Coordinates of C-alpha atoms and ligand atoms in Angstrom, one line a residue:
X1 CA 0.0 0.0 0.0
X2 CA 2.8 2.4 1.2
X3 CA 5.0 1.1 -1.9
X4 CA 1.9 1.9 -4.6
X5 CA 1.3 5.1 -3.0
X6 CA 4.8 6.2 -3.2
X7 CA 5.6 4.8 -6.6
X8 CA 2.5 6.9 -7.5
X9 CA 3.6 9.5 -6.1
X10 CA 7.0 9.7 -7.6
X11 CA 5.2 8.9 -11.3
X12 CA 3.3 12.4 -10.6
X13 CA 6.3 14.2 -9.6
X14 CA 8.3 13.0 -12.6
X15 CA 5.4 13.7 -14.8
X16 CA 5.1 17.0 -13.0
X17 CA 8.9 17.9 -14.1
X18 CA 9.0 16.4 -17.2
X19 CA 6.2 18.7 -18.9
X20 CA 4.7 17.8 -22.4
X21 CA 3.9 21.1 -22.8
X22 CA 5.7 24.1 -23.3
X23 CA 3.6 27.6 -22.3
X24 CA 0.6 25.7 -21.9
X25 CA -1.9 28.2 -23.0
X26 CA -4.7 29.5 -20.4
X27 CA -7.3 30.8 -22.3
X28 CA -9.9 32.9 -20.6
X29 CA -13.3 34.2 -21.6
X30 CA -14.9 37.1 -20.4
X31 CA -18.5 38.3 -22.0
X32 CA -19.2 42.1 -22.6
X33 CA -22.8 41.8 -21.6
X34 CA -21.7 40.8 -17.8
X35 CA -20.9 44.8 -17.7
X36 CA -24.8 45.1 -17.4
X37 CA -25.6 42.9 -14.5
X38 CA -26.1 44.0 -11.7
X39 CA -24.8 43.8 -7.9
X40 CA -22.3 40.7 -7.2
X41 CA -22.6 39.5 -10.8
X42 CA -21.3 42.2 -12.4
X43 CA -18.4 41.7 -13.6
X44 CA -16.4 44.3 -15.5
X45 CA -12.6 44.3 -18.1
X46 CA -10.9 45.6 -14.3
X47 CA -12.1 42.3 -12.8
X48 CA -10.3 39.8 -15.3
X49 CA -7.1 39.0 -13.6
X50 CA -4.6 39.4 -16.0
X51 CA -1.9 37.1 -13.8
X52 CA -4.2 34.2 -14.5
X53 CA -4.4 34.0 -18.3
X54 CA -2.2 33.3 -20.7
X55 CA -4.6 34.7 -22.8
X56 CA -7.7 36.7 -22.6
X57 CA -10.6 36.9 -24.7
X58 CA -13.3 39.4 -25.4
X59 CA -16.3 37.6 -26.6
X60 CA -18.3 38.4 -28.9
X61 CA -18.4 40.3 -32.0
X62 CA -20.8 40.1 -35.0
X63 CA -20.4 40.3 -38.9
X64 CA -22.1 42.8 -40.6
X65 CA -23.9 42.4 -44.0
X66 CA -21.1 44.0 -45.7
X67 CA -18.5 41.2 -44.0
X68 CA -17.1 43.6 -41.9
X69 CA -17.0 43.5 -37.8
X70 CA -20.1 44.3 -36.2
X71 CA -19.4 45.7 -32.6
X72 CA -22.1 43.9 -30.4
X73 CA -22.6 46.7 -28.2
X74 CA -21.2 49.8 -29.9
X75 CA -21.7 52.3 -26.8
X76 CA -20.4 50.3 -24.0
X77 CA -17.1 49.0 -26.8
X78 CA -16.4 52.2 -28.3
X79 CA -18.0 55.5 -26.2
X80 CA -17.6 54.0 -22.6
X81 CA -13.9 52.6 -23.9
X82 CA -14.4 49.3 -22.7
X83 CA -12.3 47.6 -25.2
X84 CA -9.4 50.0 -24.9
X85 CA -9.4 49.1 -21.2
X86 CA -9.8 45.3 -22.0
X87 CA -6.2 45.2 -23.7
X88 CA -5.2 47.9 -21.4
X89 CA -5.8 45.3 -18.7
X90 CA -3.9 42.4 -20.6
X91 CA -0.8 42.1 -18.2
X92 CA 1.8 40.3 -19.8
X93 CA -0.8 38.0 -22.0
X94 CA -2.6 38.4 -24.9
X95 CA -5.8 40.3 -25.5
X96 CA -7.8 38.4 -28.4
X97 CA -11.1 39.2 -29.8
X98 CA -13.7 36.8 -30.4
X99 CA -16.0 37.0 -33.2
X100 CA -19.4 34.6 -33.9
X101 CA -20.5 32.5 -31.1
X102 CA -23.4 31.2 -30.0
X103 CA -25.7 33.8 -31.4
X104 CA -23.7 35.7 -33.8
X105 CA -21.9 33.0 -36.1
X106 CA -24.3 33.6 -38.6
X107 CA -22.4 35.8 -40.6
X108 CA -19.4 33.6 -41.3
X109 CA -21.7 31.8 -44.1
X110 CA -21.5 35.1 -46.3
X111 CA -18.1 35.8 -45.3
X112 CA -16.3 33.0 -46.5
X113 CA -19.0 33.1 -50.1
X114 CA -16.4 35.0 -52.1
X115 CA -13.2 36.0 -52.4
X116 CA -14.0 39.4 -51.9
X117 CA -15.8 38.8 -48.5
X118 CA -12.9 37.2 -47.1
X119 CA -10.6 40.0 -48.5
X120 CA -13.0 42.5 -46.3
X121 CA -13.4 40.3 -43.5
X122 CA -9.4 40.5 -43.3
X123 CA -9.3 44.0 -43.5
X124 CA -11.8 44.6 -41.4
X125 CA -10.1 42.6 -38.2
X126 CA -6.4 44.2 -39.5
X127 CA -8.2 47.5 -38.6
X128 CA -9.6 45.9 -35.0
X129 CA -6.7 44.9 -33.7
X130 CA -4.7 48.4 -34.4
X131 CA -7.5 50.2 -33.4
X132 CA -8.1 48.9 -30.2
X133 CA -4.3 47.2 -29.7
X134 CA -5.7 43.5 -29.8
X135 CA -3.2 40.5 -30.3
X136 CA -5.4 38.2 -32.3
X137 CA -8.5 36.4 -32.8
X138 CA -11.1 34.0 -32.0
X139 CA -13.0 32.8 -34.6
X140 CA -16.1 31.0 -33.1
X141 CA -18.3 29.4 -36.1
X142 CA -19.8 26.2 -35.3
X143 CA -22.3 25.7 -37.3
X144 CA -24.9 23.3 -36.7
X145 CA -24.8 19.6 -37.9
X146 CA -22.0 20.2 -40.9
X147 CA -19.7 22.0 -42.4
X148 CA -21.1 22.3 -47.0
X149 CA -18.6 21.7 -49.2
X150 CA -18.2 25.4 -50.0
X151 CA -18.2 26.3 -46.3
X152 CA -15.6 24.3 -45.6
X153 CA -13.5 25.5 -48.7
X154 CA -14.0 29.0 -48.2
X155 CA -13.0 28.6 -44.4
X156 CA -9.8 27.3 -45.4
X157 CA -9.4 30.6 -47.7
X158 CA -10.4 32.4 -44.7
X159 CA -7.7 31.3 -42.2
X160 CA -5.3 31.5 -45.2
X161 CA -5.9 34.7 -46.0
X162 CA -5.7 36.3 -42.0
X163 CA -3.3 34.4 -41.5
X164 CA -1.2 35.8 -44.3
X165 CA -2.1 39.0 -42.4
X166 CA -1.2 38.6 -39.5
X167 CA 2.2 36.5 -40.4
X168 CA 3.8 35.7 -36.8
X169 CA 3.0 38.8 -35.4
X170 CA -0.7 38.1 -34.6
X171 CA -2.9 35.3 -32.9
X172 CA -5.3 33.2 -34.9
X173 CA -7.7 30.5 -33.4
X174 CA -10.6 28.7 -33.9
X175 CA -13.4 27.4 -32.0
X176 CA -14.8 24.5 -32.8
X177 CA -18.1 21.8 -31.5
X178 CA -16.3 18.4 -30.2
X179 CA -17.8 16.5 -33.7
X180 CA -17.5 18.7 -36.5
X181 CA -18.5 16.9 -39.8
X182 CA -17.7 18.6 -43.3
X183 CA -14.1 20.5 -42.0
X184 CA -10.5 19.8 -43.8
X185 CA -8.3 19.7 -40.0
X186 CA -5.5 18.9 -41.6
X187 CA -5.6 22.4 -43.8
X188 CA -7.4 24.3 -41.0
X189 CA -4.6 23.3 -38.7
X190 CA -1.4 25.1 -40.9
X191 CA -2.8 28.3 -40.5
X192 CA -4.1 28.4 -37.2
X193 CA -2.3 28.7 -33.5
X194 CA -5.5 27.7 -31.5
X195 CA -7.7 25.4 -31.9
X196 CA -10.4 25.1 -29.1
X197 CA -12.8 22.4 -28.7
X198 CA -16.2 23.0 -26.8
X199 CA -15.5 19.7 -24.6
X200 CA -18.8 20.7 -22.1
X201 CA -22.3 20.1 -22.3
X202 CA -22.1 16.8 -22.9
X203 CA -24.8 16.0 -20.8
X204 CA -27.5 19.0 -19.0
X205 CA -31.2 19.7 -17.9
X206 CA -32.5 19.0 -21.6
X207 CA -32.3 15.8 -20.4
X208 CA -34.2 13.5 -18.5
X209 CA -32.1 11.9 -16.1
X210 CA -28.5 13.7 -14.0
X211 CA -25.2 13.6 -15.7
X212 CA -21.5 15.2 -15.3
X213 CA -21.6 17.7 -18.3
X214 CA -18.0 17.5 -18.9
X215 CA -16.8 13.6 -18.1
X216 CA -13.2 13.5 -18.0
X217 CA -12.7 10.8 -20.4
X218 CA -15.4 12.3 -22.8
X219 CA -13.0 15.8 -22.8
X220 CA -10.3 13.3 -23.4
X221 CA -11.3 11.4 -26.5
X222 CA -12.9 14.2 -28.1
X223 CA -9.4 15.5 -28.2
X224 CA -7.7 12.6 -29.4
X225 CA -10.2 12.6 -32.3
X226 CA -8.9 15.9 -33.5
X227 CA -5.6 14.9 -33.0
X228 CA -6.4 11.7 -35.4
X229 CA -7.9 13.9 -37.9
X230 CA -5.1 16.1 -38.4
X231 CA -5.0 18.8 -35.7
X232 CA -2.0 19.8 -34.0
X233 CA -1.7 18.3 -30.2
X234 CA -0.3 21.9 -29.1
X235 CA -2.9 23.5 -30.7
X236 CA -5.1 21.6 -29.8
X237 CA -7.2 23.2 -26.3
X238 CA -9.5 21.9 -24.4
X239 CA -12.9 24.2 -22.3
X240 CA -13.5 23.7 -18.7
X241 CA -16.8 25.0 -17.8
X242 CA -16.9 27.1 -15.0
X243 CA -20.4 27.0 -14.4
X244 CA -22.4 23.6 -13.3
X245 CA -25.6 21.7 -15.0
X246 CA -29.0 21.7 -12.3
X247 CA -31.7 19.4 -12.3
X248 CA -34.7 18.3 -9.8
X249 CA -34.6 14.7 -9.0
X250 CA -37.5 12.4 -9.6
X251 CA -36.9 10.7 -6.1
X252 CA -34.5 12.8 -3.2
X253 CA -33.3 9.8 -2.4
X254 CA -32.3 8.1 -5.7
X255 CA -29.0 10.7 -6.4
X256 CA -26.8 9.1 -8.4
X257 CA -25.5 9.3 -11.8
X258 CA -27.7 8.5 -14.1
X259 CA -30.3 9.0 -11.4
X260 CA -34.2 9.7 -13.0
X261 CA -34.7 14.0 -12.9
X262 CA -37.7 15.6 -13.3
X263 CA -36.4 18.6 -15.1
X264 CA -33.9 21.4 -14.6
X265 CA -33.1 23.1 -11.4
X266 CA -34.1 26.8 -10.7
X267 CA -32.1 29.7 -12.0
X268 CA -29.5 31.5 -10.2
X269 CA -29.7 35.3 -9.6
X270 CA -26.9 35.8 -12.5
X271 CA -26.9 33.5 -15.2
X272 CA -30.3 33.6 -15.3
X273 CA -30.9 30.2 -17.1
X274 CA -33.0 27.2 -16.0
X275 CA -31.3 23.8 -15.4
X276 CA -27.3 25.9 -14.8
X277 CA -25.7 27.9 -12.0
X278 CA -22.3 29.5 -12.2
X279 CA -19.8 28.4 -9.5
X280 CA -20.1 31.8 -7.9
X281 CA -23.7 31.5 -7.6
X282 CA -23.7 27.9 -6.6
X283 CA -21.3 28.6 -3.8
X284 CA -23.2 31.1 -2.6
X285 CA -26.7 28.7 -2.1
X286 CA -23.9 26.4 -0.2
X287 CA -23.1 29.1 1.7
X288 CA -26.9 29.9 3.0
X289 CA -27.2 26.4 3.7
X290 CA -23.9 24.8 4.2
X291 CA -25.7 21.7 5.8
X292 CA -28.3 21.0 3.1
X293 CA -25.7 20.1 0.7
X294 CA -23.7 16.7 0.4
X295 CA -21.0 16.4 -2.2
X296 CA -20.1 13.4 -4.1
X297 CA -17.0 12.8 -6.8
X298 CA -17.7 10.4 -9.5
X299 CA -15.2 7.5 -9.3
X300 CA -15.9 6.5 -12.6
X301 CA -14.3 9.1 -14.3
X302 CA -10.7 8.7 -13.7
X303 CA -7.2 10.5 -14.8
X304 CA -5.0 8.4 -17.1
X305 CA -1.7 10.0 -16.7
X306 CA 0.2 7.5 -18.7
X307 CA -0.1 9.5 -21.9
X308 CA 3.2 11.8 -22.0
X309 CA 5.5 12.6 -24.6
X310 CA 7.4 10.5 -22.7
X311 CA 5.9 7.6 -22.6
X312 CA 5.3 8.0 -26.7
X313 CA 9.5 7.9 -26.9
X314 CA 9.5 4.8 -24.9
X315 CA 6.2 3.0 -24.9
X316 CA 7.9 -0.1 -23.6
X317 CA 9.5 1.4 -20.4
X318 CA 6.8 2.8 -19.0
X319 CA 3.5 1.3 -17.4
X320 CA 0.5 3.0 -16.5
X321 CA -1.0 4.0 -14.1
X322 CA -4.6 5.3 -13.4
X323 CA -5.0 8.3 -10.7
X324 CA -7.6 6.8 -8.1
X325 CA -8.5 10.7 -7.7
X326 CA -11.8 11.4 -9.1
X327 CA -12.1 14.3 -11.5
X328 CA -15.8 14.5 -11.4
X329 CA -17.6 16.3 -8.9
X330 CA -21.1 16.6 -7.9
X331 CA -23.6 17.5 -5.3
X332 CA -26.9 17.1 -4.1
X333 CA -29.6 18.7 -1.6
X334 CA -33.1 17.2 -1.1
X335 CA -34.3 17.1 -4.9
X336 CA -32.0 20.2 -5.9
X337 CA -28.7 18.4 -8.2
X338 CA -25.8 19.8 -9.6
X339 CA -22.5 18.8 -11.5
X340 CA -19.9 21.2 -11.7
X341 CA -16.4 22.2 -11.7
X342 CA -14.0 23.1 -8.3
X343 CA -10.9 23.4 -8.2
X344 CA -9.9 19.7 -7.6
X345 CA -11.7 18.9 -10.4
X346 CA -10.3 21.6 -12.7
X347 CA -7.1 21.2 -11.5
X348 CA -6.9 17.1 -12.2
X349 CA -8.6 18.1 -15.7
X350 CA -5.9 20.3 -16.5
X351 CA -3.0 17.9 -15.5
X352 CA -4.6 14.8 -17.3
X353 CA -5.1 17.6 -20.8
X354 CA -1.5 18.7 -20.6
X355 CA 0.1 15.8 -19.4
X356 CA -1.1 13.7 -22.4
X357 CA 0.5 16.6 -24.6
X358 CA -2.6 19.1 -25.5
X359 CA -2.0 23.1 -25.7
X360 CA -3.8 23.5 -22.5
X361 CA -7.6 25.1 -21.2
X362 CA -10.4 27.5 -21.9
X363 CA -12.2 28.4 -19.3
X364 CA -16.1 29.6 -20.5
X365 CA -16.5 31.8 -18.5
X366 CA -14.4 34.6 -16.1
X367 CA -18.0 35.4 -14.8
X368 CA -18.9 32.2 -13.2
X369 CA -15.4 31.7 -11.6
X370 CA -15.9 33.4 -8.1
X371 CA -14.5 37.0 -9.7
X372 CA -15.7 38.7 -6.1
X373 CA -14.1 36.5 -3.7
X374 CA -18.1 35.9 -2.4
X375 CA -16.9 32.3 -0.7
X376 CA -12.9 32.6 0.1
X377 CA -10.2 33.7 -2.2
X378 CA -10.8 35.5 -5.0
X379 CA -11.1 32.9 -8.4
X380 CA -10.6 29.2 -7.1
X381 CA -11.2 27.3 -10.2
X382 CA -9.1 29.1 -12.5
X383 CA -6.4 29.4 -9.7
X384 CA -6.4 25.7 -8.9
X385 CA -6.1 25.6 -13.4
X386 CA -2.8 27.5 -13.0
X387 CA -1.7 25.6 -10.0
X388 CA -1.9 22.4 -12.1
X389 CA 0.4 23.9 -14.7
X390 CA 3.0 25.3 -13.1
X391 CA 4.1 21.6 -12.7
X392 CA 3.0 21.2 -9.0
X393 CA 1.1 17.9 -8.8
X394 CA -0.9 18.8 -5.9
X395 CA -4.2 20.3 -6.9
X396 CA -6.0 21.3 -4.3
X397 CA -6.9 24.8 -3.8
X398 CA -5.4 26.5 -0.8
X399 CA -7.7 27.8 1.6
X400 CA -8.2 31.0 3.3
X401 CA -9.4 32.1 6.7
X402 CA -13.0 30.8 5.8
X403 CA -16.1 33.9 5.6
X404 CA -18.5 33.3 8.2
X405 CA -21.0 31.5 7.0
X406 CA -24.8 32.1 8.0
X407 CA -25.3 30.9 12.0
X408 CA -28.8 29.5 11.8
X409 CA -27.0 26.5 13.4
X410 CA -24.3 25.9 15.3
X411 CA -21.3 24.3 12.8
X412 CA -20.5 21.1 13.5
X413 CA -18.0 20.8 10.4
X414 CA -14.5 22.7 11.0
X415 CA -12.9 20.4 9.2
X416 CA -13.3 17.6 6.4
X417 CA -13.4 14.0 8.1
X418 CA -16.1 12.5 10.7
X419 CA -16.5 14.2 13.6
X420 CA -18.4 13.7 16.2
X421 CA -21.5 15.3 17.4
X422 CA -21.0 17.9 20.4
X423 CA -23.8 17.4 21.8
X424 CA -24.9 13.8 21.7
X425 CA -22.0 10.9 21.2
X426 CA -24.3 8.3 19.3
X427 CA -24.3 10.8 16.3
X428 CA -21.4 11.7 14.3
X429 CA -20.9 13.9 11.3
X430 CA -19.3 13.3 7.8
X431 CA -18.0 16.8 7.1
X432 CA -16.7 17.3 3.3
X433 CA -15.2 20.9 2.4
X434 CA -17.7 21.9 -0.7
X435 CA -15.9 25.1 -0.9
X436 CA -12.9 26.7 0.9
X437 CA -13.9 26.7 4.2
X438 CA -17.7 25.6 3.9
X439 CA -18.4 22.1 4.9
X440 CA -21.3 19.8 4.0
X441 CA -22.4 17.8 6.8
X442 CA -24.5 14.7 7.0
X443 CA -25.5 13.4 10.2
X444 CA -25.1 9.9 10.6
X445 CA -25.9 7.6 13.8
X446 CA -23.8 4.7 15.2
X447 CA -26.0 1.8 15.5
X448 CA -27.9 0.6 18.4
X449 CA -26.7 2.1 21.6
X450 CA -23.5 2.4 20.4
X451 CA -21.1 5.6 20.3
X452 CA -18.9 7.4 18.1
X453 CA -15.4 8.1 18.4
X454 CA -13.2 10.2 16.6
X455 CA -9.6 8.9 17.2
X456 CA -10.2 5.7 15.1
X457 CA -13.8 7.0 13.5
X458 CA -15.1 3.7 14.9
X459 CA -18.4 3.2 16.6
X460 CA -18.1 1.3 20.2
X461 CA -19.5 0.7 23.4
X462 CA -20.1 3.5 25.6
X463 CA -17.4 2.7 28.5
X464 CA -14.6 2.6 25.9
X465 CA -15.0 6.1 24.8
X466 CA -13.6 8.6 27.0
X467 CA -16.1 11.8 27.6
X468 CA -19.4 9.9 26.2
Ligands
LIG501 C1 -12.7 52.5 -19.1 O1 -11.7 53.2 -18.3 C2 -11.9 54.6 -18.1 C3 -10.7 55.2 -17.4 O2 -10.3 54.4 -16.3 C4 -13.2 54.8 -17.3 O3 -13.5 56.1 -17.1 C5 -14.4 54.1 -18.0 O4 -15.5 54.1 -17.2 C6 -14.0 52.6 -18.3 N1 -15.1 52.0 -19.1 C7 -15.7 51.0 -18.7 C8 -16.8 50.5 -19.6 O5 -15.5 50.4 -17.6

């Protein structure tokens, strides 16, 4: 046991030296529109943390009819300045601009139709980027179901063309649905630098029964596909999600994966959205009722760390291993269920993506990280992100003094273990830390007459427990 454990151990720490990756890009998202929310979710350009991200991007811009950029919000971009003060903010990364998404990709269609479009498209970002002293691009098209023929053809142009633009002194990436059908990779790859893969929402409240909505091994082989069909691995760059997938459970007590739901979970205050809560906004229902929640991390969804460039130079010498840490994490309270990211999760995600060779994360988005510091530290999943890549192979996130939660009832849970109860020794409590410094708890009793103690966590007779 002590011999597996340590040879583990010293696999992580050579893996942790011996990185696959060089740079490994941290890509982060933030969303104009969160400049409009109000109280804690308002997030503004002077709330990204530039330390944090290798690059940081400023989503989204539309296309015009006339193929050229389309500001999505021309007063607060241009007269209230906010993009100046987005790449005034960048730090020592990269400001990037991204253009399409969810709502706005329609555009690209025309774009790419003729030779001329493209030609104007080109300009037209040319003339973003001086103007407002951006380092690059995001183009986010995914079209639904496939990629025509022409589409696909006239993309390629596309890329060529910018990227004869921008030469090396610009950034040029893509974002792209896990299965794209109808897309050359192998041509898109030469002339891009970033190639990120929507690896979230695999499962969520449109359907009928709870799921992680980012599975670890899903992420995993979605990105070995594109590597199959011609993408380059440091390219190659993988989303996190930062916020977490609700639903209300047919049957409290019938929780786990898989487990029948009735439909999705309320809104929070912020996003807004049936059926998915930020992190921020989930931590802060924890908070209110830090003893409601339990927390559970999916064991089936395990980190194969046996993929290095190493182990590719010398598939003989090397065995694998699988990481008996879960990288799934989820959590339920009466009916209410949620999947979701923290920073253990996030960080092991990280590690298993880079270590197997990928280009590194994107996190979607800044706004559901908590930006405010509402719960602990400021940013906790995108910290613990970092703290996976500066080759350190312990992931946790380090905790703070912990904010006071609400005292509707005396805490039982100071610490993560079993503990037991103060006031009567037949009880004990199984205390998990949800957040830093907010515990679950779940009462549990010892059965018959019998009482808990803490040194061993056993349950005894009563005259073998000191103080019961
Ligand atoms: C941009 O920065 C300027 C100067 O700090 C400030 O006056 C302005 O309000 C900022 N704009 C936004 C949208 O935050």
């Amino acid at each position: 046991m002590f011999r597996q454990a340590f040879i583990l151990c010293s696999i992580l720490v050579c893996f942790g030296q011996i990185n696959c990756v060089l740079n490994p890009k941290v890509i982060c998202y933030y969303e104009d529109w969160f400049y409009w929310r109000t109280g804690d979710g308002k997030m503004t350009v002077h709330d990204v943390d530039n330390t944090l991200c290798t690059h940081m991007v400023y989503g989204y811009q539309g296309i015009d009819r006339d193929s050229t950029i389309k500001l999505a919000d021309e007063y607060l971009m241009k007269t209230l300045h906010d993009l100046d003060n987005f790449s005034k903010n960048k730090g020592k990364g990269q400001a990037l601009v991204a253009i399409g998404g969810w709502s706005l990709s329609g555009g690209f269609t025309q774009v790419v139709s003729t030779d001329s479009d493209i030609r104007t498209f080109t300009n037209s970002i040319m003339s973003f980027l001086s103007t407002y002293n951006f380092d690059g691009v995001m183009l986010d098209w995914t079209p639904k179901g496939a990629f025509t023929s022409s589409e696909n053809d006239g993309f390629v142009k596309l890329l060529s063309s910018i990227r004869t633009a921008f030469g090396a002194k610009y950034t040029l990436g893509i974002t792209v649905s896990p299965v794209v059908t109808g897309l050359s990779v192998d041509r898109v790859d030469q002339y891009v630098d970033i190639i990120a893969v929507q690896t979230y929402d695999m499962h969520g409240s449109w359907e009928k029964q709870v799921g992680i909505g980012d599975p670890a091994t899903w992420t995993l082989e979605t990105m070995r596909q594109w590597y199959k069909d011609g993408a380059s691995m440091t390219k190659l760059i993988a989303t996190i999600p930062l916020y977490g997938h609700t639903w209300i459970l047919a049957d409290p007590n019938k929780y786990d994966i898989g487990a029948e739901a009735t439909g999705p979970g309320k809104q929070g205050p912020w996003s807004q959205q049936d059926g998915k809560l930020g992190y921020n906004e989930f931590c802060m229902e924890v908070k209110a009722d830090p003893t409601g929640w339990k927390q559970f991390r999916d064991e089936r969804e395990m980190a194969v760390y046996a993929f290095c460039m190493e182990v590719k130079a010398d598939p003989t010498g090397w065995k694998q291993f699988r990481d008996e840490r879960e990288m799934a994490v989820y959590a339920v309270n009466g009916r209410n269920w949620i999947s979701y990211e923290d920073g253990v999760s996030a960080g092991l995600k990280t590690t298993a993506i880079t270590k197997e060779g990928f280009g590194g994360v994107v996190v979607q988005a800044l706004e559901n990280d908590d930006f405010k510091g509402l719960c602990g530290e400021k940013y906790p999943v995108l910290k613990a992100i970092n703290k996976a890549l500066n080759k350190d192979p312990v992931v946790s996130p380090t905790h703070p003094p912990p904010t006071a939660a609400p005292t509707h009832a005396p805490q039982v849970c100071t610490h993560e273990g079993l503990i037991r109860d103060p006031k009567d020794c037949h009880y004990y409590h199984k205390c998990v830390e949800m957040f830093p410094g907010i515990y679950s708890d779940d009462k549990l009793a010892c059965d018959g007459v019998l009482v808990f103690d803490e040194k061993d966590g056993k349950c005894k007779e009563r005259q073998l427990v000191p103080g019961c």
